[in-house]
CSV table of C-alpha atoms in Angstrom, one decimal:
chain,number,residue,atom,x,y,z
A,1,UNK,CA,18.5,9.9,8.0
A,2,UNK,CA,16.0,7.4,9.1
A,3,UNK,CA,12.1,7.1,10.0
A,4,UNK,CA,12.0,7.2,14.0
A,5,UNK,CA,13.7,9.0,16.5
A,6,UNK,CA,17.8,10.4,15.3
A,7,UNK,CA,20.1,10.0,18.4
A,8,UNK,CA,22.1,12.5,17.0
A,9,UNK,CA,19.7,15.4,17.1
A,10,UNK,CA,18.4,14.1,20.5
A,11,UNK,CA,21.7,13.7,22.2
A,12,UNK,CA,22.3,17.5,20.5
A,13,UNK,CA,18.9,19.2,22.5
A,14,UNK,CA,18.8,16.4,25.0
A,15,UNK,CA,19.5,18.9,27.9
A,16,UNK,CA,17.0,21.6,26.7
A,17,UNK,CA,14.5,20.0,25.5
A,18,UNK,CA,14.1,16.7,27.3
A,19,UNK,CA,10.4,16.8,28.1
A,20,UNK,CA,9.8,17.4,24.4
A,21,UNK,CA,11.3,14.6,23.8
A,22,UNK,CA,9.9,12.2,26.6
A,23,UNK,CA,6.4,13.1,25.3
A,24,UNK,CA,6.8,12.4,21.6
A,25,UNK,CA,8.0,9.3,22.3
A,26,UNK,CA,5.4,8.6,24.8
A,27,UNK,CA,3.1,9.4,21.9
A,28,UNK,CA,4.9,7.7,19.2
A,29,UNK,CA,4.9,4.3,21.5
A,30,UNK,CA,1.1,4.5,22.1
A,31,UNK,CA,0.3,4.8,18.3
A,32,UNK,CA,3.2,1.8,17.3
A,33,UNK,CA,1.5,-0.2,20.2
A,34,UNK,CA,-2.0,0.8,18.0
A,35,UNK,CA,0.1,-0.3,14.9
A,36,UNK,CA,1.2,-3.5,16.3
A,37,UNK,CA,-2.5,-4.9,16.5
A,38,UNK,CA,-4.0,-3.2,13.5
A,39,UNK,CA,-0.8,-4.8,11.3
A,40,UNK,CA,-1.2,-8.0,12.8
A,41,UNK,CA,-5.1,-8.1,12.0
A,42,UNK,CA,-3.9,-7.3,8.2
A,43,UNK,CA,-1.6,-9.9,8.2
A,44,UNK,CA,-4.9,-11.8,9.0
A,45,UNK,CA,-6.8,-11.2,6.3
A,46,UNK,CA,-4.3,-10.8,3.4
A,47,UNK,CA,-3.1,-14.7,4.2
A,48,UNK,CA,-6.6,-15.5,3.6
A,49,UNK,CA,-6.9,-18.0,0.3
A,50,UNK,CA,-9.6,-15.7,-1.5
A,51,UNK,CA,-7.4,-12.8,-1.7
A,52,UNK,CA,-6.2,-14.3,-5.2
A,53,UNK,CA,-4.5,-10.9,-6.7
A,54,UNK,CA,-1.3,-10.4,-6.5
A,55,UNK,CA,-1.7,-7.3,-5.1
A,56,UNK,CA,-2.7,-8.8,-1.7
A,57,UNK,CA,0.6,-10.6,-1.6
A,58,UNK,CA,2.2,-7.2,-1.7
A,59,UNK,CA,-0.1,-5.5,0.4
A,60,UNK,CA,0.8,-8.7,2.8
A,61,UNK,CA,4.2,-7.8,3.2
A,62,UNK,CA,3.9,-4.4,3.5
A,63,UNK,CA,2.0,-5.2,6.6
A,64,UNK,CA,4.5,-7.2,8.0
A,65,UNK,CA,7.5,-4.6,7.2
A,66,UNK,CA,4.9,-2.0,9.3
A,67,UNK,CA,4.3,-4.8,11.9
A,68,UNK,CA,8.4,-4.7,12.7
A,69,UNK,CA,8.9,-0.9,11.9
A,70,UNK,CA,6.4,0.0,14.8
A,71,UNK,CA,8.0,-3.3,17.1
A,72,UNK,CA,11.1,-1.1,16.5
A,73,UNK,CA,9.4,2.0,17.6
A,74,UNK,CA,8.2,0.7,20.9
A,75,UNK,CA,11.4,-0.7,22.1
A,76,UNK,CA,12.7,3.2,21.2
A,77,UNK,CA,11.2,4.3,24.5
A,78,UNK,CA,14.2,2.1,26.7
A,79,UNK,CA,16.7,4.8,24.9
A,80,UNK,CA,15.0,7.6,23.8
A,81,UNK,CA,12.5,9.1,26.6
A,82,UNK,CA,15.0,11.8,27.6
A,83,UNK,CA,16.7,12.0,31.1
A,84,UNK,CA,15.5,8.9,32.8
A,85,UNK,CA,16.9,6.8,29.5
A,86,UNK,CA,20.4,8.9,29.8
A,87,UNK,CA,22.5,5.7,30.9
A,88,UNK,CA,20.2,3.6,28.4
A,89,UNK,CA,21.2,5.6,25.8
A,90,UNK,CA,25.0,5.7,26.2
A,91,UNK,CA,25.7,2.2,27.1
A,92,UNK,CA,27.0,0.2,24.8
A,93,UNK,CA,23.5,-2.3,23.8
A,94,UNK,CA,21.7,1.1,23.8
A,95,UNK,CA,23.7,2.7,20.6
A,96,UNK,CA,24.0,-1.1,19.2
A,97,UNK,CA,20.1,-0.3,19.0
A,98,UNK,CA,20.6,3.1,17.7
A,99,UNK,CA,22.9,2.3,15.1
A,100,UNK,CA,21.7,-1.3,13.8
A,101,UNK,CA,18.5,-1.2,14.5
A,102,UNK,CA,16.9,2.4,15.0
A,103,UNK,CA,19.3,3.9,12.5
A,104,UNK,CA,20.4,0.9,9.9
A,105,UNK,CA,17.5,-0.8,10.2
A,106,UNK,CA,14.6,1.2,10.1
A,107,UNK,CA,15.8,3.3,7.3
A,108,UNK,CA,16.2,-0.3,5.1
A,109,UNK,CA,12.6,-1.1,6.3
A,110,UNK,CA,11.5,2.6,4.9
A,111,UNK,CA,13.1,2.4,1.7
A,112,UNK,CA,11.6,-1.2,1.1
A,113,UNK,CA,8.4,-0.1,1.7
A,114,UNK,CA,8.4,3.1,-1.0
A,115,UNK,CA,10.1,0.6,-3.6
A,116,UNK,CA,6.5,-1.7,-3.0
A,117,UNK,CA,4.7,1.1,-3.4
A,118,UNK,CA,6.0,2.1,-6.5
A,119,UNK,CA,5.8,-1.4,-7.3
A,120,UNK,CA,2.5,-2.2,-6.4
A,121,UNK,CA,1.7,1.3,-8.4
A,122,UNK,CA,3.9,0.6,-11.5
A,123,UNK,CA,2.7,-2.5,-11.8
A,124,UNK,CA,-1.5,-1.5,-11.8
A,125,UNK,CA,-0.8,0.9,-14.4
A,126,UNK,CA,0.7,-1.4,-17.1
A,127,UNK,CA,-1.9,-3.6,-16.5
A,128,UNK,CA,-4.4,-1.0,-16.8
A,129,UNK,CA,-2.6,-0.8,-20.3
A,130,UNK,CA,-2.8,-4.1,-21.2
A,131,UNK,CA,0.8,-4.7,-20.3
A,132,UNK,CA,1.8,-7.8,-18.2
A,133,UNK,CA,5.7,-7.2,-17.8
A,134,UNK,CA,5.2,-7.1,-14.0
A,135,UNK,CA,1.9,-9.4,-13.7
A,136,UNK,CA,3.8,-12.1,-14.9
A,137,UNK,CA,6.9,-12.1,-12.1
A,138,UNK,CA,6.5,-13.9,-9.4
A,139,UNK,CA,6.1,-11.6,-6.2
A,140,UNK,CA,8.0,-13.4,-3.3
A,141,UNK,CA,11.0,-13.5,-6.1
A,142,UNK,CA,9.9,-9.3,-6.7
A,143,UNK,CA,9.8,-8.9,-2.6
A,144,UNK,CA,13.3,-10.7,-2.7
A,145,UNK,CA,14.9,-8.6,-4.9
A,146,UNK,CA,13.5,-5.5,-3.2
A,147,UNK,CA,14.7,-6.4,-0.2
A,148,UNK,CA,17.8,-7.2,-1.1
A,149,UNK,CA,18.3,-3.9,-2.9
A,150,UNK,CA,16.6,-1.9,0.5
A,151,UNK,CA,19.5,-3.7,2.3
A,152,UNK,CA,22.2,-2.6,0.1
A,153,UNK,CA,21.1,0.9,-0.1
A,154,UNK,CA,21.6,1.8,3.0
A,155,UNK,CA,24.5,-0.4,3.9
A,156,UNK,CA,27.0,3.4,3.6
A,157,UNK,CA,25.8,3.5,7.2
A,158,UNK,CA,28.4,2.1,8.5
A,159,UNK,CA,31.0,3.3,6.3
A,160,UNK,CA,29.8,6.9,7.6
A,161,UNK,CA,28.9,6.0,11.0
A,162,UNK,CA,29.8,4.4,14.6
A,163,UNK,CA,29.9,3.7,18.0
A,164,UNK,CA,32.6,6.1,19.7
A,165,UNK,CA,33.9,5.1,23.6
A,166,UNK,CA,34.5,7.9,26.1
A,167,UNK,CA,36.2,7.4,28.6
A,168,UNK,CA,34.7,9.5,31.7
A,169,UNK,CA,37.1,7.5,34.7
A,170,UNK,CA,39.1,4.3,34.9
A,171,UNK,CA,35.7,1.9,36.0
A,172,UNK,CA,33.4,4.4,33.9
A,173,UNK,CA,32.6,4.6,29.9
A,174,UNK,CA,30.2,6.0,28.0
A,175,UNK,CA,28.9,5.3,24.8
A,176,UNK,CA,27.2,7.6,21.8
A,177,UNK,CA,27.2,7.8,18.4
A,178,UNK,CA,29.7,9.8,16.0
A,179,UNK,CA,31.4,9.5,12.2
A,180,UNK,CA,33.9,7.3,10.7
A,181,UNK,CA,37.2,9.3,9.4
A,182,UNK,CA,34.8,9.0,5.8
A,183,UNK,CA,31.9,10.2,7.3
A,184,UNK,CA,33.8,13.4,8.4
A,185,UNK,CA,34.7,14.4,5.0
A,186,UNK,CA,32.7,16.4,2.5
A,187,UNK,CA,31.7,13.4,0.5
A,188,UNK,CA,31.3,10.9,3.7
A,189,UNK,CA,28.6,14.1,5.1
A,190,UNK,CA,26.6,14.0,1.7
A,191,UNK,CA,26.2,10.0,1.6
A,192,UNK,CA,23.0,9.7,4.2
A,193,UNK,CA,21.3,12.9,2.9
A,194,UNK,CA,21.3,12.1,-0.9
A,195,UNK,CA,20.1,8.9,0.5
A,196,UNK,CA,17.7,10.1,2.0
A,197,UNK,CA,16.5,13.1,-0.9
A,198,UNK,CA,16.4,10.0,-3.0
A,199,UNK,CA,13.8,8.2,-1.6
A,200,UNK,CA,12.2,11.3,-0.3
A,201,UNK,CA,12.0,11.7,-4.1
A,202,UNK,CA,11.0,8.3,-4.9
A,203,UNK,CA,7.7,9.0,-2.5
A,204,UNK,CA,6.8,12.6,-3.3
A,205,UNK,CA,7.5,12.4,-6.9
A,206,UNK,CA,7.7,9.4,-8.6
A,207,UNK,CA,4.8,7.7,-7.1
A,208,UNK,CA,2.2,10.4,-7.3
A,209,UNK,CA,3.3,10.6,-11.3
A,210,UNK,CA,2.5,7.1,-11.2
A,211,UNK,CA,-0.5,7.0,-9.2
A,212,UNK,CA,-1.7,10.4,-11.4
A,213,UNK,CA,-1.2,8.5,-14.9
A,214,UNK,CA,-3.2,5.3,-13.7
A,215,UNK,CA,-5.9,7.3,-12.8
A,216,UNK,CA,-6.0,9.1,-16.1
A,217,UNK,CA,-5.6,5.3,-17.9
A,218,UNK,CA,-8.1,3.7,-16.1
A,219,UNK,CA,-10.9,5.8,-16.9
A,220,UNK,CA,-10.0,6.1,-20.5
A,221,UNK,CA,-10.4,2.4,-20.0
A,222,UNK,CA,-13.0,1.8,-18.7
A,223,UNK,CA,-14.5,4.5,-21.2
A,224,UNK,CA,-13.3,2.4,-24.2
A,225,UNK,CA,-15.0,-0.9,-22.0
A,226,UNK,CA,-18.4,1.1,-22.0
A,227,UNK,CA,-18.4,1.9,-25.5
A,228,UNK,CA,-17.4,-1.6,-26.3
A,229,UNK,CA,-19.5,-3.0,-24.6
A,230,UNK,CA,-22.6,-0.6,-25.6
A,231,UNK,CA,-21.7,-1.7,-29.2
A,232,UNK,CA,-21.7,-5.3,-28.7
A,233,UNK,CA,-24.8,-5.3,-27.4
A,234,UNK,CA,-26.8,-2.9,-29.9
A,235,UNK,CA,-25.3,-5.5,-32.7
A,236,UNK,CA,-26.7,-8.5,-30.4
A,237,UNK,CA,-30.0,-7.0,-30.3
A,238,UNK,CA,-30.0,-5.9,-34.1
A,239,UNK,CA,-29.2,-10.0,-34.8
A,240,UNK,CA,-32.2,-11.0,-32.9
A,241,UNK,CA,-34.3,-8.7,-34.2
A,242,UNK,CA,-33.5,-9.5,-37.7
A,243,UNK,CA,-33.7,-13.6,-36.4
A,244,UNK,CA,-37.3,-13.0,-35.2
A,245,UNK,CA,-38.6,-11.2,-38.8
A,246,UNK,CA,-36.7,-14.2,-40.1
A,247,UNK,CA,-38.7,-16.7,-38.4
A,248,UNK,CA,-42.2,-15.1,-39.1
A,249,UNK,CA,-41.8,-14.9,-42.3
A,250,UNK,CA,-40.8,-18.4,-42.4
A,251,UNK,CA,-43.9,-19.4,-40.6
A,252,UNK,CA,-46.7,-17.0,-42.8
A,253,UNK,CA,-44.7,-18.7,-45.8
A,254,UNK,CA,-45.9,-21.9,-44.6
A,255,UNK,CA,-48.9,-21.6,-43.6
A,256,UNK,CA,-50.3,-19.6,-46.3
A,257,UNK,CA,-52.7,-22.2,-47.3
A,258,UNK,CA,-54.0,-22.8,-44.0
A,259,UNK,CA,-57.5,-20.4,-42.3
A,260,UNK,CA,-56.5,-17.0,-41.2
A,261,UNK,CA,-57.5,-18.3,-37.8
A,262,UNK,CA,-54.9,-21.4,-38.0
A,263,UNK,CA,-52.4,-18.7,-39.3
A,264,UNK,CA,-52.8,-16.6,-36.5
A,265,UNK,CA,-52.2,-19.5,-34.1
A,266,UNK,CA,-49.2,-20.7,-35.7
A,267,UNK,CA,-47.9,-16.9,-36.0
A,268,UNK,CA,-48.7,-16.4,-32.7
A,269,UNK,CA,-46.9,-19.8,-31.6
A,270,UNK,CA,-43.6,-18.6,-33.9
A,271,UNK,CA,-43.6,-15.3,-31.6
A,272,UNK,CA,-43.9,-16.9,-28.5
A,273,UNK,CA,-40.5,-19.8,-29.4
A,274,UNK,CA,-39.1,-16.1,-30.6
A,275,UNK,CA,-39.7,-15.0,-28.0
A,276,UNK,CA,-38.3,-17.4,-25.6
A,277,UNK,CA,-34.9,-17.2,-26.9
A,278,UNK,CA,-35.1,-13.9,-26.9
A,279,UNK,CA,-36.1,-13.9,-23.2
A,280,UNK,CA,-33.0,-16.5,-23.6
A,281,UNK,CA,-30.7,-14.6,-24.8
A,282,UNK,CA,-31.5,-11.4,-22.4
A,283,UNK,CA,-31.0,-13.7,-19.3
A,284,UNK,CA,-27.6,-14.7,-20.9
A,285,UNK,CA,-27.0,-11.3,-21.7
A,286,UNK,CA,-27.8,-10.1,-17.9
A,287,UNK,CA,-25.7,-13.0,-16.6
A,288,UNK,CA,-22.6,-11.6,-18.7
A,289,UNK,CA,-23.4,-7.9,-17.6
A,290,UNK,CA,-23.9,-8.5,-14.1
A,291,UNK,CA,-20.0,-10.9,-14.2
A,292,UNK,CA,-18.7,-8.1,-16.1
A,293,UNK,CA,-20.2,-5.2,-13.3
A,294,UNK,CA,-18.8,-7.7,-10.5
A,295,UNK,CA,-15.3,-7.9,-12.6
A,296,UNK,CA,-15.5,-4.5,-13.0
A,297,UNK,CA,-16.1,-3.7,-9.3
A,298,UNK,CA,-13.3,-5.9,-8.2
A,299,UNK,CA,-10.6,-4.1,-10.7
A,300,UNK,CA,-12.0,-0.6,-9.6
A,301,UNK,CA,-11.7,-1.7,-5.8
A,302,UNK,CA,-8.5,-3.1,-5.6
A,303,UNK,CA,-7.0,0.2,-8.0
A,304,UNK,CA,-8.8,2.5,-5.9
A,305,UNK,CA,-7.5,0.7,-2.4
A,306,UNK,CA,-4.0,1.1,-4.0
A,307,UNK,CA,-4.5,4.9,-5.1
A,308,UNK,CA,-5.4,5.6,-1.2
A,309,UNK,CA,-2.8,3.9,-0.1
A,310,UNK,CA,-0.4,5.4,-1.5
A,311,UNK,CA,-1.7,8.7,-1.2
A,312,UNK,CA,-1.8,8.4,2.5
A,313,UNK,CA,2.0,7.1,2.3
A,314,UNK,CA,2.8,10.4,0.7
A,315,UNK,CA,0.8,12.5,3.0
A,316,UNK,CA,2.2,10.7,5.9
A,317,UNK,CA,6.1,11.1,4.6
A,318,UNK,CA,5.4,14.6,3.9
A,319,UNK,CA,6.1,16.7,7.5
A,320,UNK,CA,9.2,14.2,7.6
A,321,UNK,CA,10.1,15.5,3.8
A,322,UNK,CA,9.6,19.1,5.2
A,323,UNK,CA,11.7,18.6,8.5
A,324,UNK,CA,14.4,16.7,6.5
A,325,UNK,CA,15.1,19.3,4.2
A,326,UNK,CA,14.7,22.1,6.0
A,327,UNK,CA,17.2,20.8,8.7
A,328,UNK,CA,19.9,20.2,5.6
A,329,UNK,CA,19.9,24.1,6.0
A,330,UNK,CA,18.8,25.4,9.2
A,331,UNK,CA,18.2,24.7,12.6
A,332,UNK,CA,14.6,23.2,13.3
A,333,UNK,CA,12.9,23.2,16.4
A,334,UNK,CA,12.8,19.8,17.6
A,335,UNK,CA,8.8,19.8,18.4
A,336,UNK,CA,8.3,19.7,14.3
A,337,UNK,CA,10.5,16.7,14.1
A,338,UNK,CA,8.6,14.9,16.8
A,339,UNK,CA,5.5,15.9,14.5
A,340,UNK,CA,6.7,14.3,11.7
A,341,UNK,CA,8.1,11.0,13.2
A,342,UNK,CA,4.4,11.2,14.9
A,343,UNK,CA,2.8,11.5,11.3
A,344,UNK,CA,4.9,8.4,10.2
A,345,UNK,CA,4.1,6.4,13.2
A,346,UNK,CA,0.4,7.0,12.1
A,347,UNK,CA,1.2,6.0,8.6
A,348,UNK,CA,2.2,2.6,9.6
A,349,UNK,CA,-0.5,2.0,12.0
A,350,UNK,CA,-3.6,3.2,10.4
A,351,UNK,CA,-4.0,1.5,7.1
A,352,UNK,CA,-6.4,-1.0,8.0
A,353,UNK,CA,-8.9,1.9,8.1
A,354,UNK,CA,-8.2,2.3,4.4
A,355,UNK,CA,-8.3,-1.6,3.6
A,356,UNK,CA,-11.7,-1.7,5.5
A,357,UNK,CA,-13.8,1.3,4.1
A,358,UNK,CA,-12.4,0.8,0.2
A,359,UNK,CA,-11.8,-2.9,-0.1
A,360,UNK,CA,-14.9,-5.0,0.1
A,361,UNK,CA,-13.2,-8.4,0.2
A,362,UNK,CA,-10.9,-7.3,3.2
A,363,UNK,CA,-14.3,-5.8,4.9
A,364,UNK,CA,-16.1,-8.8,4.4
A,365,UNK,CA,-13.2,-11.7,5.6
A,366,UNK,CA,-12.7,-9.0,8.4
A,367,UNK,CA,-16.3,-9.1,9.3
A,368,UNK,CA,-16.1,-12.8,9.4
A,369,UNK,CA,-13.5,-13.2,11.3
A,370,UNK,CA,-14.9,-11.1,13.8
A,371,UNK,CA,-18.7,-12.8,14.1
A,372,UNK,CA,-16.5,-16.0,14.7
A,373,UNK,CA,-14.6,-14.3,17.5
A,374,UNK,CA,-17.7,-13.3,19.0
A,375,UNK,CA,-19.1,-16.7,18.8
A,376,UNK,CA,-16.1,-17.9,20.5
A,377,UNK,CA,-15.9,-16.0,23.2
């Protein structure tokens, strides 16, 4: 059902394949541990006052919903790291973790994260189309909402789920997970999995659709922008052009009287003040081209940081997508579910890559903020 490690399927192949299962986790704490500084460094820079879009205040949070889904992650080495974890995992704080926190909590985490990405995505294409619906909501309220919504999604949890006591002596009890009298029926089975299919669906298929159609948009836009822009500036030099005939004729007009010598010297001066508006006007003109390359730069950076990211989010969910639905059907080897909870773990520890290469703003407060760490130390 959720993103890290399913005590369910472990407790299921604990006995055969416990070493399997040690070293994944191993694996997956090493990476978290990764993700704990890299998300913690974005955290960094996105507070930083330049970072004006709203974007960054979205990007922001996702960063700190990674920052506790790989905190989570770590701690899952106390329960999950096979044999040694055994009494860990069935005491009574170690399925408390599994169910509120590894189960519950990480799947409300997941779920918030796709809805920002579709968000974030959603809200770049109408924009691109000159639609402000979205631009215009304040994001902590959006975030709130989404939140909110991530929490009561997966709140059937613990309609379908629990923590069941066993017995094993008088003085001795065990602990593990199992299903509520709901959760054993046909419908109460089907709850976590459509769950789950839904916002496997939600980041496989709705936001590459989204992601696809900006894409397409922008560049029509910024083909429209060109051409726009092309025309505006053959008009602007036709104008002057037609300004600067204007003016000598003016001046030949009056000076017609005058030696062919003073004409020429008063022609000559009436090119050269045409000519320095014109020079004028060009530096104007570059002034407004090089703000409107910067602008365009800045718009093309931030969409293009936002298509990456959420193509890596879908590449990353996808060996979960494949495990999860192939194990609705048939039995899968546990080494491909440790790939895929690998594959996430990655996901949501190596986006800082993407915010460095693609994003100049990031790069550069990044850059700063490490020549005044070196100057510190």
């Amino acid at each position: 059902m959720n993103q890290s490690f399913n005590s369910t399927t472990i407790s299921s192949q604990q006995e055969e394949e416990d070493l399997s299962i040690s070293w994944s986790t191993v694996a997956v704490t090493v990476i978290c541990s990764f993700g704990v500084l890299t998300n913690l460094i974005n955290i960094a820079v996105f507070l930083n006052p330049s970072l004006k879009d709203a974007t960054y205040r979205f990007m922001l949070s996702k960063s700190v919903v990674e920052l506790i889904y790989v905190l989570i992650n770590i701690f899952n080495i106390l329960v999950y790291c096979g044999a040694p974890c055994d009494s860990n995992f069935t005491s009574f704080a170690g399925q408390v973790f599994n169910l509120g926190f590894s189960s519950y909590f990480t799947s409300c985490l997941a779920i918030f994260g796709v809805l920002i990405e579709n968000f974030i995505s959603l809200k770049r294409l109408l924009l691109i189309k000159n639609k402000r619906t979205l631009e215009n909501m304040a994001p902590y309220r959006v975030l709130l909402t989404l939140l909110i919504v991530a929490f009561l999604y997966y709140a059937p949890v613990f309609l379908v789920q629990k923590i069941n006591e066993i017995p094993i002596s008088r003085s001795l009890k065990i602990y593990l997970p199992g299903s509520t009298d709901l959760g054993q029926t046909s419908v109460g089975k089907l709850i976590l999995p459509v769950l789950t299919g839904l916002r496997i669906v939600l980041t496989v298929v709705c936001l590459p659709i989204i992601n696809i159609i900006s894409l397409i948009e922008f560049r029509k836009y910024m083909r429209r922008k060109e051409s726009v822009r092309g025309s505006s500036m053959a008009s602007s030099r036709a104008s002057q052009l037609d300004r600067i005939s204007r003016n000598n004729s003016s001046i030949v007009n009056k000076n017609d009287e005058v030696s062919m010598r003073v004409l020429r010297g008063s022609v000559a001066g009436g090119d050269d003040r045409s000519i320095g508006r014109c020079s004028e006007a060009d530096a104007n003109r570059r002034g407004n081209k090089n703000k409107n390359t910067r602008d365009y730069r800045a718009i093309l950076n931030i969409n293009r940081m936002v298509l990456l990211i959420s193509t890596f989010y879908i590449l990353g969910s996808l060996p979960y997508t494949i495990y999860f639905i192939c194990s609705q059907f048939i039995s899968v080897p546990f080494i491909y579910a440790s790939v895929a909870y690998i594959a996430i773990s990655l996901m949501h520890g190596t986006n800082i890559f993407i915010y460095y290469l693609f994003n100049n703003q990031f790069n550069q407060i990044l850059n700063s903020y490490f020549k005044k760490l070196c100057i510190f130390f």
